[in-house]
Coordinates of C-alpha atoms in Angstrom, one line a residue:
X6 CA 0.0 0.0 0.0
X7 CA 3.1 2.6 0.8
X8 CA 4.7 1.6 -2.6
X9 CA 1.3 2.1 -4.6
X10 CA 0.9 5.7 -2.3
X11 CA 4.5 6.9 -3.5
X12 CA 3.8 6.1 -6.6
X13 CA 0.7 7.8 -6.6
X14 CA 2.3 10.4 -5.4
X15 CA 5.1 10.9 -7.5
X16 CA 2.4 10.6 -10.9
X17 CA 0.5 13.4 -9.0
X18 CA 3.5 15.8 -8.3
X19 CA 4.6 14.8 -12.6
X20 CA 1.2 15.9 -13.9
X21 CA 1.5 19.1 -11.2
X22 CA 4.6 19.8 -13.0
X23 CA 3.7 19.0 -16.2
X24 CA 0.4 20.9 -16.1
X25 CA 2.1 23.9 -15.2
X26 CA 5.1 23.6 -17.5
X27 CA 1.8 23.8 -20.1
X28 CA 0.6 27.0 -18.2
X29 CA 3.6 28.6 -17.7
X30 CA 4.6 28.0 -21.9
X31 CA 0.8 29.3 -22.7
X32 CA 2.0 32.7 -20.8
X33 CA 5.2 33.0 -22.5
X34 CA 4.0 32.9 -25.4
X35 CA 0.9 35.5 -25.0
X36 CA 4.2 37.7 -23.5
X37 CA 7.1 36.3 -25.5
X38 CA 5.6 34.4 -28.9
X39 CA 9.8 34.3 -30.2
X40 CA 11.3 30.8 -30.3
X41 CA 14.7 31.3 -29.2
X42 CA 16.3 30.4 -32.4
X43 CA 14.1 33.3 -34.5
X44 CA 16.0 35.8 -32.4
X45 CA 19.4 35.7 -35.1
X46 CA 16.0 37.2 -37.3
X47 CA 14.1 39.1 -35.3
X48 CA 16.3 41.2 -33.6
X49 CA 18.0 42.7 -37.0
X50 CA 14.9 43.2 -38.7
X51 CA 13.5 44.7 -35.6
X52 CA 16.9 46.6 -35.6
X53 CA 16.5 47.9 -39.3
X54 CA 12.7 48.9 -38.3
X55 CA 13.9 50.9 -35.3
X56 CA 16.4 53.0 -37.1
X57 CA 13.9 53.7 -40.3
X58 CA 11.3 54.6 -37.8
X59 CA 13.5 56.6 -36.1
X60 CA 15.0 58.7 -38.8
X61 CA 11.7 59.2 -40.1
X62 CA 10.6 60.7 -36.9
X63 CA 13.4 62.9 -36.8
X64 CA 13.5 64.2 -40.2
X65 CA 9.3 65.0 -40.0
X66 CA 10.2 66.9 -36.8
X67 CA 12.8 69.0 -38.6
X68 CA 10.5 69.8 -42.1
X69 CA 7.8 70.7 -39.7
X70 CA 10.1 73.7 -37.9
X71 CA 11.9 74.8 -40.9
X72 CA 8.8 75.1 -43.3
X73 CA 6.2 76.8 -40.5
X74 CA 8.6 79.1 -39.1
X75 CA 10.6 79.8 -42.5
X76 CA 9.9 84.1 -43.1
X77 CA 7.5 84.3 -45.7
X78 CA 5.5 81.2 -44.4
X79 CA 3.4 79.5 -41.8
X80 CA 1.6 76.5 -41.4
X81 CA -0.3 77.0 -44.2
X82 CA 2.6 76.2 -46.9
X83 CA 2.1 72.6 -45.7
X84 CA -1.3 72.1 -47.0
X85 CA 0.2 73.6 -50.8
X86 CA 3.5 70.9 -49.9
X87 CA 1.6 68.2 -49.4
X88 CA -0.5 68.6 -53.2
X89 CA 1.6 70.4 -55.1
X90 CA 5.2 68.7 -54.0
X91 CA 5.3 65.4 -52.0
X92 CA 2.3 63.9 -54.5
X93 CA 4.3 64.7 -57.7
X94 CA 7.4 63.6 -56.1
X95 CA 6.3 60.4 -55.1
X96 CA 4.8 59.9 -58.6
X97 CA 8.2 60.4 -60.3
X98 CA 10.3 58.5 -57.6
X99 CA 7.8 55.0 -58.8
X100 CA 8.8 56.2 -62.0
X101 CA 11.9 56.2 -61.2
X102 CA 11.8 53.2 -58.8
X103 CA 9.9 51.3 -61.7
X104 CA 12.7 51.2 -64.5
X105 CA 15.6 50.5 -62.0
X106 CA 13.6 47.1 -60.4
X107 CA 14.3 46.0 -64.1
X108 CA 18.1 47.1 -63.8
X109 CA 19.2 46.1 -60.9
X110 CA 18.6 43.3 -58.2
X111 CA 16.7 43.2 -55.1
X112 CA 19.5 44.1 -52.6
X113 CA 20.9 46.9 -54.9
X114 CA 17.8 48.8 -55.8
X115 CA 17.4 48.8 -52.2
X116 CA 20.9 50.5 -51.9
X117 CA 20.1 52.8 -54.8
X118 CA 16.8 53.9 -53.0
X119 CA 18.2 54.5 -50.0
X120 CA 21.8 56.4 -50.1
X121 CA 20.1 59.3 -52.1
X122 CA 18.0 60.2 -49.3
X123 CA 20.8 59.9 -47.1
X124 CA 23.4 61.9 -49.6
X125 CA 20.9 64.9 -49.7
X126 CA 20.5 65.3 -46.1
X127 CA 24.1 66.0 -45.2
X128 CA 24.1 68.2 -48.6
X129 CA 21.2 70.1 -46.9
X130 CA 23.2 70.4 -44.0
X131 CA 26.9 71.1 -45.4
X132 CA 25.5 73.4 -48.1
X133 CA 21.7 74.1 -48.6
X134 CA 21.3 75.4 -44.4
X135 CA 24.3 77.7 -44.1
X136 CA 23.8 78.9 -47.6
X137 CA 19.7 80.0 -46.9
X138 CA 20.4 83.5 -47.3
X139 CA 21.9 83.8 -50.9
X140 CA 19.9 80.7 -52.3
X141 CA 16.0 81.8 -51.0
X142 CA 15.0 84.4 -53.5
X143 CA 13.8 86.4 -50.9
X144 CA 13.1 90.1 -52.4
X145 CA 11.6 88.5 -55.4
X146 CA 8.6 86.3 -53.7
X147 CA 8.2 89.7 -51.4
X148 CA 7.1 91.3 -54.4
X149 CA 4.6 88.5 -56.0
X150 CA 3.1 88.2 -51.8
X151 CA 2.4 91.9 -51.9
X152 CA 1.0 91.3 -55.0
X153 CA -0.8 88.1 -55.1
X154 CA -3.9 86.8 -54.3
X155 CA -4.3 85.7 -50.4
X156 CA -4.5 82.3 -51.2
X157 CA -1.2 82.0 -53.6
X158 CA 0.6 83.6 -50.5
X159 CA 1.5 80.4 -49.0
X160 CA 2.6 78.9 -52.6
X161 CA 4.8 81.4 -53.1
X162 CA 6.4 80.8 -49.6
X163 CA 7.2 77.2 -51.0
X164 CA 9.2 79.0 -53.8
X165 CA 10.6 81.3 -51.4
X166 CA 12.0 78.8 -49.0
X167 CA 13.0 76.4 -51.9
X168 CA 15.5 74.2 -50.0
X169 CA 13.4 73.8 -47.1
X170 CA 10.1 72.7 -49.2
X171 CA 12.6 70.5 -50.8
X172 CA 14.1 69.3 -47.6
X173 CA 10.0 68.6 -46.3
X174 CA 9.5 66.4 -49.8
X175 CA 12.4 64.3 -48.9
X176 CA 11.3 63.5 -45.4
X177 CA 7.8 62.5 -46.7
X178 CA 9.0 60.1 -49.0
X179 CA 11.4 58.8 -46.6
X180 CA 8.6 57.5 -44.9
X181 CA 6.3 56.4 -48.0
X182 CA 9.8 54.9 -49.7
X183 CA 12.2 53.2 -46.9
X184 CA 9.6 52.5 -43.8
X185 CA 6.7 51.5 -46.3
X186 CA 8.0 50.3 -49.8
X187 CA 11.6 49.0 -49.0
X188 CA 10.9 47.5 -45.1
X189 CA 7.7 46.2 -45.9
X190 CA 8.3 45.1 -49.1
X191 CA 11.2 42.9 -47.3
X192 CA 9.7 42.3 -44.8
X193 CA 7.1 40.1 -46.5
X194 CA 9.4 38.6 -49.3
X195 CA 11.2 37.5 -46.7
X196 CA 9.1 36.6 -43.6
X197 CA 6.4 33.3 -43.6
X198 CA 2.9 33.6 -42.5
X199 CA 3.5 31.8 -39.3
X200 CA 6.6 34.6 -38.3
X201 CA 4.6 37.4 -39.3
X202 CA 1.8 36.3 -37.0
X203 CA 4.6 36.6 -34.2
X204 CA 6.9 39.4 -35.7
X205 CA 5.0 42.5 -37.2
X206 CA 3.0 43.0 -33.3
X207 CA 6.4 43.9 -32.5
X208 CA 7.6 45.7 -35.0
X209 CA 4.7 47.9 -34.0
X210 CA 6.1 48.2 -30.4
X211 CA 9.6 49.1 -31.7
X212 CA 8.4 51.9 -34.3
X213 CA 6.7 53.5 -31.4
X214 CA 9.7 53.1 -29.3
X215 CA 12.1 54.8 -32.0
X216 CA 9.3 57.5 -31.9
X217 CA 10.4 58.2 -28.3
X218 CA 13.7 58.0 -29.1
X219 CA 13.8 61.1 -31.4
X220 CA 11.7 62.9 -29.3
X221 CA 14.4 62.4 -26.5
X222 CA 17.5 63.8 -29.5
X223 CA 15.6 65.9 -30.7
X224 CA 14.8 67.9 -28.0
X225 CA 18.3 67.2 -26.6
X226 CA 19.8 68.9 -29.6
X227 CA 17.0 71.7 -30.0
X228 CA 17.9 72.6 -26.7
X229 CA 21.3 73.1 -27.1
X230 CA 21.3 76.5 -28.5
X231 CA 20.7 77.9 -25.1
X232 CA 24.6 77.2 -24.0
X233 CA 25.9 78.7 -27.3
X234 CA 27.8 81.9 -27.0
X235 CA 26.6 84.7 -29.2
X236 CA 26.9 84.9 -33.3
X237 CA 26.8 81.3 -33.8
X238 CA 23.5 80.0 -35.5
X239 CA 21.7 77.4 -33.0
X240 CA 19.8 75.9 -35.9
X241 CA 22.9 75.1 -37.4
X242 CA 23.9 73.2 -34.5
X243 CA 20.7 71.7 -33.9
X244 CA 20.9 70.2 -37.8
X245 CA 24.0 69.3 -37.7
X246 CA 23.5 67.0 -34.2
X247 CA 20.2 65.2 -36.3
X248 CA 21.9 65.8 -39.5
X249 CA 24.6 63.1 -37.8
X250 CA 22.5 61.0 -36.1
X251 CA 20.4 60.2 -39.1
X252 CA 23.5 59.8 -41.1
X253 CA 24.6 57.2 -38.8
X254 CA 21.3 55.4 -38.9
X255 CA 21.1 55.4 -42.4
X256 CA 24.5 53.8 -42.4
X257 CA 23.6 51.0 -39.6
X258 CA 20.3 50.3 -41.4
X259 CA 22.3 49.7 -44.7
X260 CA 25.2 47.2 -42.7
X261 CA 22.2 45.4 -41.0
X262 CA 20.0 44.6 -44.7
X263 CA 23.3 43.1 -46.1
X264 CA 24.4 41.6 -42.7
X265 CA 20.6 40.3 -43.0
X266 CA 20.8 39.0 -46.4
X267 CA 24.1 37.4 -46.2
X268 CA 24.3 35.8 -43.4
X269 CA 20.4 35.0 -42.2
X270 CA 18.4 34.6 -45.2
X271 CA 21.4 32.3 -46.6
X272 CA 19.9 29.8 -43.7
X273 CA 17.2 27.9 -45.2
X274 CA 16.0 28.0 -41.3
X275 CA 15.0 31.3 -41.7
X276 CA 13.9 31.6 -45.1
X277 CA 13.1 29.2 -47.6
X278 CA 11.6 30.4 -50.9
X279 CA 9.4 27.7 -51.5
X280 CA 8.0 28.2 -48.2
X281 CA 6.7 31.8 -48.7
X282 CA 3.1 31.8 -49.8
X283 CA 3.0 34.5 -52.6
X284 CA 0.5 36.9 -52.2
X285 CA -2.2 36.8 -54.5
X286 CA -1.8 40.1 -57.1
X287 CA -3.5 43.0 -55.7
X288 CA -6.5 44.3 -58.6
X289 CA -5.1 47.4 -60.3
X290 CA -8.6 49.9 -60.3
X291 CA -8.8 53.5 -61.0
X292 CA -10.0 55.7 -58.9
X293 CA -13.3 56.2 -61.3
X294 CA -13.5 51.9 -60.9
X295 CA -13.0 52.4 -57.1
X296 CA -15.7 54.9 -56.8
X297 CA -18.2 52.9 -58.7
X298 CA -17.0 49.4 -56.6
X299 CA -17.6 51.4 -53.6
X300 CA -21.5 52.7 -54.4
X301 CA -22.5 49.5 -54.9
X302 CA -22.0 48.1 -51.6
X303 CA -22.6 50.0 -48.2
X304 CA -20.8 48.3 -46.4
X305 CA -18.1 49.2 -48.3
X306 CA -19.0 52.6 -48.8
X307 CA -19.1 53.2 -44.9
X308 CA -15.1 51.7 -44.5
X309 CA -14.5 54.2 -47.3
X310 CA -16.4 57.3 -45.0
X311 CA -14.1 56.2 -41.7
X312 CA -11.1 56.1 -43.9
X313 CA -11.5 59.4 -45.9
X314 CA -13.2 61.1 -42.8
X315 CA -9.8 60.5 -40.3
X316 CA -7.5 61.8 -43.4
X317 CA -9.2 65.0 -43.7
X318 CA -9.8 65.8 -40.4
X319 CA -6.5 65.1 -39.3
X320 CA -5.0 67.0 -41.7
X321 CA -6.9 69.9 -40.9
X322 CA -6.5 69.9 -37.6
X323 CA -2.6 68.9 -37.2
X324 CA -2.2 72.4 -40.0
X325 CA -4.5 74.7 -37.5
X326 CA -2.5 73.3 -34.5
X327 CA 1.1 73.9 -36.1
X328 CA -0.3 77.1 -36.8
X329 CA -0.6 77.9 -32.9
X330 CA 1.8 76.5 -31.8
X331 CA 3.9 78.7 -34.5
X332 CA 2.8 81.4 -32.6
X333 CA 3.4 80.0 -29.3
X334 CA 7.1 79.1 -30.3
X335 CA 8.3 81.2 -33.2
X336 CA 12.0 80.5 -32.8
X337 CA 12.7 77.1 -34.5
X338 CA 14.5 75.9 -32.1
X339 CA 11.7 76.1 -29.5
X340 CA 9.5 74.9 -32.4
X341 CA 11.6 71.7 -32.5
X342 CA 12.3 71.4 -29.4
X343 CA 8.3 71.2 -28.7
X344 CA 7.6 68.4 -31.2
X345 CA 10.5 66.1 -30.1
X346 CA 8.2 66.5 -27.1
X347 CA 4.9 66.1 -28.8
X348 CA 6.8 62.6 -30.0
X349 CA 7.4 61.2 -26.3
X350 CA 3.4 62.2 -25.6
X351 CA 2.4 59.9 -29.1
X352 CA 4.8 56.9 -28.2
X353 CA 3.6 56.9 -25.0
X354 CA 0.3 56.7 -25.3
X355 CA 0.0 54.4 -28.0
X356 CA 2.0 51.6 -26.2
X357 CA -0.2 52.1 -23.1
X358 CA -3.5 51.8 -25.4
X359 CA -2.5 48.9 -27.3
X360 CA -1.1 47.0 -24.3
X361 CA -4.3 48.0 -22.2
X362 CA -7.1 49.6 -24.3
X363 CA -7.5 48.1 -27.9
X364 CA -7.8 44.3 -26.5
X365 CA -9.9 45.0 -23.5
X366 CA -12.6 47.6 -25.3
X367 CA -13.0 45.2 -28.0
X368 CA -13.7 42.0 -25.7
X369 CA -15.8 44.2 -23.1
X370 CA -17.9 47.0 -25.1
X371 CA -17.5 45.2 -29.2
X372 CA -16.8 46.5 -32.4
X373 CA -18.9 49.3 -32.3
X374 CA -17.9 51.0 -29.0
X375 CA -14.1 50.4 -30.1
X376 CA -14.7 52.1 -33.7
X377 CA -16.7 55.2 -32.3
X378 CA -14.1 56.6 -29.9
X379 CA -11.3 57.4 -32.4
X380 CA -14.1 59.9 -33.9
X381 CA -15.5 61.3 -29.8
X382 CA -12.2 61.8 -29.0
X383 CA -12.0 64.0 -32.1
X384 CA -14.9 65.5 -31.7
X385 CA -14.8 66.8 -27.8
X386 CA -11.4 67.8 -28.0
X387 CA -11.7 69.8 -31.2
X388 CA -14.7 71.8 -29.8
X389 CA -12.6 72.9 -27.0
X390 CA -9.5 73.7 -28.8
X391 CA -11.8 75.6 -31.7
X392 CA -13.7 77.1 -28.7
X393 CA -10.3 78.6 -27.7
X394 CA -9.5 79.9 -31.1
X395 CA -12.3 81.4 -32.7
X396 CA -13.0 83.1 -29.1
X397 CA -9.4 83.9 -27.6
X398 CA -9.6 87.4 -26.4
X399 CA -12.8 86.5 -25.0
X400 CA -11.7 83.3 -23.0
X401 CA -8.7 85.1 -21.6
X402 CA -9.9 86.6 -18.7
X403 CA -11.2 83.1 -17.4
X404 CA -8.0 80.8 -18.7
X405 CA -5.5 83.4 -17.1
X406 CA -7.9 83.1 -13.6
X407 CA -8.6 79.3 -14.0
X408 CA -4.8 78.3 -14.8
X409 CA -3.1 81.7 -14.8
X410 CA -1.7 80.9 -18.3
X411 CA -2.8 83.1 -21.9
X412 CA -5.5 81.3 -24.3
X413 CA -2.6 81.0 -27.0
X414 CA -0.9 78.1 -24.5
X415 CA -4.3 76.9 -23.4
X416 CA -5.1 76.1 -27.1
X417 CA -1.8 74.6 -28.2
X418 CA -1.7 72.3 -25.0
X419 CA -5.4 71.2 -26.0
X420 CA -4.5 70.5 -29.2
X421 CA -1.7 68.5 -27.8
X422 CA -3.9 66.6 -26.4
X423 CA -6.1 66.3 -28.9
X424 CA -3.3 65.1 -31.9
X425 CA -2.4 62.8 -29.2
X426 CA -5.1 61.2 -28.7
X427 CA -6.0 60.9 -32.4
X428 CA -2.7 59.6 -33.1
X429 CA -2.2 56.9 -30.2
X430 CA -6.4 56.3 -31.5
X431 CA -5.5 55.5 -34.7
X432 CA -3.0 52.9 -34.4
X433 CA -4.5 51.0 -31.8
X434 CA -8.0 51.2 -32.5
X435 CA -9.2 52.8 -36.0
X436 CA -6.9 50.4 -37.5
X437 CA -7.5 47.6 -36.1
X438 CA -11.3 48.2 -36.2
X439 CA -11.0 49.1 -39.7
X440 CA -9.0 45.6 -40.4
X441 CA -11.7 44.2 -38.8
X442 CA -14.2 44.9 -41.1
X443 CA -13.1 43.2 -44.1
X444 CA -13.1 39.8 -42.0
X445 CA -16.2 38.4 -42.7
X446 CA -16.5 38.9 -46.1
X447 CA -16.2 36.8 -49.9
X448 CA -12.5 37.2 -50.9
X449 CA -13.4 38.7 -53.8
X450 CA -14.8 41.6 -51.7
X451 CA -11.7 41.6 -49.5
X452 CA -9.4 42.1 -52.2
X453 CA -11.5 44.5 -54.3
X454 CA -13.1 46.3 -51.8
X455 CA -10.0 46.7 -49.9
X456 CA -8.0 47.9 -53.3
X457 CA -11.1 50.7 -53.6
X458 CA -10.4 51.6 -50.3
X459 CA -6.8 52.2 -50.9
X460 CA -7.1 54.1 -53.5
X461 CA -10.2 56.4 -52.2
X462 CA -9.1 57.0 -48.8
X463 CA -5.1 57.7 -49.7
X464 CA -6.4 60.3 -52.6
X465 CA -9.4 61.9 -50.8
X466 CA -7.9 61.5 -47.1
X467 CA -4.5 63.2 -48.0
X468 CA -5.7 65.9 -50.5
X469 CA -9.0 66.4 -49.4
X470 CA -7.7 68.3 -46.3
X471 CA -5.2 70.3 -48.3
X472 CA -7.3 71.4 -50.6
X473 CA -10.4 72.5 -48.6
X474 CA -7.3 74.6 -46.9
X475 CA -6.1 76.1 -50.0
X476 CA -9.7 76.8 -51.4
X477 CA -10.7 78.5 -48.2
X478 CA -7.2 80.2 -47.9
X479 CA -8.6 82.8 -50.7
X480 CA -10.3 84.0 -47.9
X481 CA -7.7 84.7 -45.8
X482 CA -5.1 83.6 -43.3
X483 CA -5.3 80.5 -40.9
X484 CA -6.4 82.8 -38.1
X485 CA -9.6 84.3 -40.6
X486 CA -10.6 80.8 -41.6
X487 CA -10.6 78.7 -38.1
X488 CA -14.3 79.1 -38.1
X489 CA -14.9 77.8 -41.4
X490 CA -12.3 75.0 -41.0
X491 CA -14.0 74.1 -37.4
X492 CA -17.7 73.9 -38.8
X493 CA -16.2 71.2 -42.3
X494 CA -14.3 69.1 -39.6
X495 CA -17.6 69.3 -37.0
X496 CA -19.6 67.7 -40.2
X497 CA -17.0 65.7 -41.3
X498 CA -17.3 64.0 -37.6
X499 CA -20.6 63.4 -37.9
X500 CA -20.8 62.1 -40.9
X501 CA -18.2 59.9 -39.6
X502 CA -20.1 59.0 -36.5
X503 CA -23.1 57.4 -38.4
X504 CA -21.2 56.1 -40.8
X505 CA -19.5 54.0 -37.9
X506 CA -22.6 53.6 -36.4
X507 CA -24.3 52.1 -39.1
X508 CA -21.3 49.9 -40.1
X509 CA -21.2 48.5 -36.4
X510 CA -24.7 46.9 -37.1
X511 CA -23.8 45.4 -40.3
X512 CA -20.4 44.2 -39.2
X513 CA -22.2 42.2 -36.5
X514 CA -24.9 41.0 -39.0
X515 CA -22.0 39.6 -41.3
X516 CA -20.3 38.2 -38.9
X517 CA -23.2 35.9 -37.8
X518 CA -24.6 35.7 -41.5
X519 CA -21.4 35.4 -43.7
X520 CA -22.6 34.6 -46.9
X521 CA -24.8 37.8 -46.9
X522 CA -23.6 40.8 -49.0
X523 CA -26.3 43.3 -48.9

C-alpha cells in the first residue's frame, strides 16, 4: 500500500509539473511568442525597423520647424507641400523606382533607394542650411506676396524657401519609400505567415519606441542652443547634431539589410523560398472603378467614410495646431524642441492603449464601442480647442484666472492633447477596427473592396484636407478661416459617426450571417 501511495504520489506531483510547464509556456507565449532560435531574425529586422522609424521621426520633426517658421511662411505652406510637391514627387520617384527594379537586383535597388535620401540630407546640412540666405529668392517672392492673391501667398512661400520645401518632400518620401515600400516590401518577401503572426506585433512596439527616441534627440539637440555663445547659429547646431544622427542610422540600417541578407536569409531555417506563400496580385482599379465598386455596396462605402473622414480631419487639424503652436514658439528651435516632445506624448500613449485599451474595449464594449471613440475623441477635444481659437480674447480673462496661463498656451496644450489622442487612436484602435471589417466577407470583396479603399481613402484622405485649406485660404489667413475649417471638420465628424454607427450593425450581422452581401 506505501509503494502504490508513493507512486501515486510521484504521478500526481509529474502531472502538477507538467500541467504547469503547459501554463507557464501558454503565458510565455501570450508575452514572448519568439522561439529562441528566431532571435538571429528578429532582432536585425527589428533593428533595421527601429532606425527607419526613427530617422523618419526625426526628419518629419525637422520639415515641420523649418517650413512653418521659415519668413514668408506659416503652417499653411504645408497644405500647398503636401499637393503640389510630396504627390508629384512620389509619382516620379515609382517612375523612377519602376525602370531601376528591371536594372538592378533586389538588394541593390534597395541601396540605390536608400543612399540618395541619405546623400541629400548631409548636402542640406553642409551646403543648402548655411547657404539659406543667398539661395531663398527672398526680395523676389516679397514682391509677387504683396502682390498676389491671399490664397497664392503660402505657394509662393514654397518658392521662397525652396530648399526647405525641398528638404520637407524628402522627409515624406522617406517615410512612403524606406519605412513603407523598402521595409515592408522585405519584410514580407522574406518573412512566412506563421513569423509574421509573431513578428509584425512587435515591430509595431519598436516603431513607437524609436518614436520616443527622437523625441528624447531631438529635443536634446534643440535645446542646445541655449549654452551657445553669441553669433553662432543654433539651428545650425541643432541640424548638424540630427543631420549626424540620421546619417549614422542610415548607415547602420544599410550594414544590417546586407548583414541580414548574407548571413540570415542564406539559412534555409529562416527563409526558404518555396516556403513563402506569394501573395495573390493585388487588382489594379482607378479611382473612377473604385468609386463605382464602392457605391455599390454599403458596407463598403461606410469603411471608405471612416477612412476618408480620419485623413481629412486630421490633416486639418494637425495644419491649424502647427499654426498655434507657431505662434506659441516662433523661434525654430523652441519649435523643434516642442515636437521632439509632442513625440514622447504619441509613443507613450500608444504603447499604453495597445497593451491595455485596444484588446480590453474590443472583448468588453465590441466593435462598435471600439470604432466610435477614435471619432469622440476628435470631436470633444476639437470643440474645446476651436472654442479657444475662434473666441481667444474673450476666453482670456477666465483661462488666465482658471490656470493663470494666456489662451494661445491653453489652445496649443489642447490640441496637444487632442493630436495625441488621435494619433495613439488610430493605431490601436481605427486600424484595427478598420482591419476588422473586411473579415467576414467573400475574398473577392476583400481584395477588391479593400484595393477601392486604398485608392479612395489615400487620394481623398490626403488631398481632401489640403485642398479644402487652399480653397478657403482665398479667404484669408489660418487665423480668418478657423471658423470655417472648425464647422467642415464638426460635419466631417458626424458624418463619420453614423457612418460607424451604421457599419457597427452590419459588421455584427455579417459576422453571424457570412454569406450575406447586402
Amino acid at each position: 500500500n506505501l509503494s502504490i501511495e508513493l507512486n501515486l504520489t510521484k504521478l500526481t506531483v509529474k502531472r502538477v509539473i507538467i500541467m504547469n510547464e503547459h501554463k507557464f509556456g501558454r503565458i510565455r507565449q501570450i508575452l514572448w511568442p519568439i522561439h529562441n532560435y528566431e532571435l538571429k531574425k528578429l532582432i536585425p529586422m527589428l533593428l533595421m525597423f527601429f532606425f527607419i522609424s526613427f530617422n523618419y521621426s526625426v526628419v518629419r520633426n525637422i520639415k515641420d520647424a523649418l517650413v512653418i517658421t521659415a519668413p514668408g511662411s506659416g503652417a499653411e505652406t504645408v497644405t500647398y507641400l503636401k499637393f503640389w510637391g510630396v504627390i508629384p514627387a512620389a509619382v516620379i520617384f515609382m517612375i523612377i523606382y519602376a525602370e531601376l527594379s528591371n536594372l538592378l537586383s533586389k538588394a541593390h535597388l534597395f541601396y540605390a533607394s536608400i543612399v540618395p535620401f541619405v546623400i541629400f540630407f548631409i548636402i542640406f546640412d553642409l551646403v543648402l542650411y548655411p547657404m539659406r540666405d543667398i539661395l531663398h529668392p527672398h526680395e523676389l517672392a516679397i514682391k509677387w506676396q504683396e502682390s498676389a492673391p491671399e490664397g497664392l501667398y503660402y505657394f509662393i512661400a514654397m518658392f521662397r524657401n525652396w530648399s526647405f520645401s525641398l528638404f520637407y518632400i524628402f522627409a515624406e518620401l522617406w517615410g512612403s519609400v524606406v519605412l513603407s515600400l523598402l521595409f515592408w516590401g522585405f519584410a514580407n518577401d522574406t518573412t512566412n505567415i506563421e513569423e509574421s503572426k509573431r513578428f509584425y506585433a512587435l515591430f509595431g512596439v519598436g516603431a513607437n519606441l524609436a518614436l520616443s527616441a527622437s523625441g528624447f534627440v531631438t529635443t536634446h539637440y534643440a535645446s542646445i542652443y541655449k549654452t551657445l555663445p553669441v553669433g553662432i547659429d543654433p539651428m545650425q547646431v541643432t541640424l548638424d547634431g540630427l543631420i549626424a544622427t540620421f546619417t549614422a542610422c542610415g548607415v547602420l540600417i544599410i550594414v544590417i539589410y546586407w548583414w541580414i541578407n548574407r548571413y540570415i536569409l542564406t539559412d534555409k531555417k529562416f527563409f526558404d523560398a518555396s516556403k513563402i506563400k506569394k501573395k495573390e496580385a493585388k487588382p489594379k482599379m482607378s479611382l473612377k472603378d473604385s468609386l463605382a465598386f464602392l457605391t455599390h455596396s454599403k458596407y463598403m462605402l461606410y469603411i471608405a467614410i471612416l477612412v476618408v473622414a480620419y485623413g481629412i480631419c486630421i490633416n486639418l487639424i494637425e495644419v491649424t495646431w502647427k499654426g498655434q503652436v507657431r505662434l506659441l514658439y516662433p523661434n525654430t528651435n523652441d519649435f523643434l524642441h516642442f515636437m521632439g516632445r509632442y513625440n514622447h506624448f504619441v509613443a507613450f500613449t500608444t504603447i499604453f492603449m495597445m497593451l491595455f485599451v485596444t484588446g480590453n474595449v474590443l472583448r468588453v464594449f465590441g466593435w462598435r464601442v471600439a470604432a466610435l471613440i477614435t471619432p469622440v475623441v476628435l470631436l470633444i477635444t476639437g470643440v474645446l480647442f476651436f472654442a479657444l481659437i475662434i473666441f481667444m480674447d474673450e476666453a482670456q480673462p477666465i483661462v488666465e484666472g482658471i490656470f493663470s496661463t494666456t489662451t494661445l498656451h491653453a489652445a496649443v496644450i489642447v490640441g496637444l492633447i487632442q493630436n495625441v489622442m488621435s494619433k495613439s487612436a488610430k493605431y490601436s484602435l481605427f486600424d484595427p477596427t478598420k482591419e476588422m471589417t473586411y473579415i467576414p466577407l467573400d475574398q473577392e470583396s476583400k481584395v477588391k473592396g479593400k484595393a477601392a479603399i486604398d485608392v479612395v481613402g489615400s487620394r481623398l484622405g490626403k488631398a481632401g484636407g489640403s485642398l479644402i485649406q487652399q480653397g478657403l485660404l482665398f479667404i484669408g489667413p489660418l487665423s480668418v478661416i478657423t471658423p470655417y475649417i472648425a464647422a467642415i471638420i464638426l460635419a466631417i465628424i458626424s458624418v463619420w459617426i453614423a457612418a460607424a454607427y451604421k457599419l457597427g450593425s452590419k459588421f455584427a450581422y455579417r459576422s453571424k450571417h457570412p454569406q450575406s452581401y447586402t
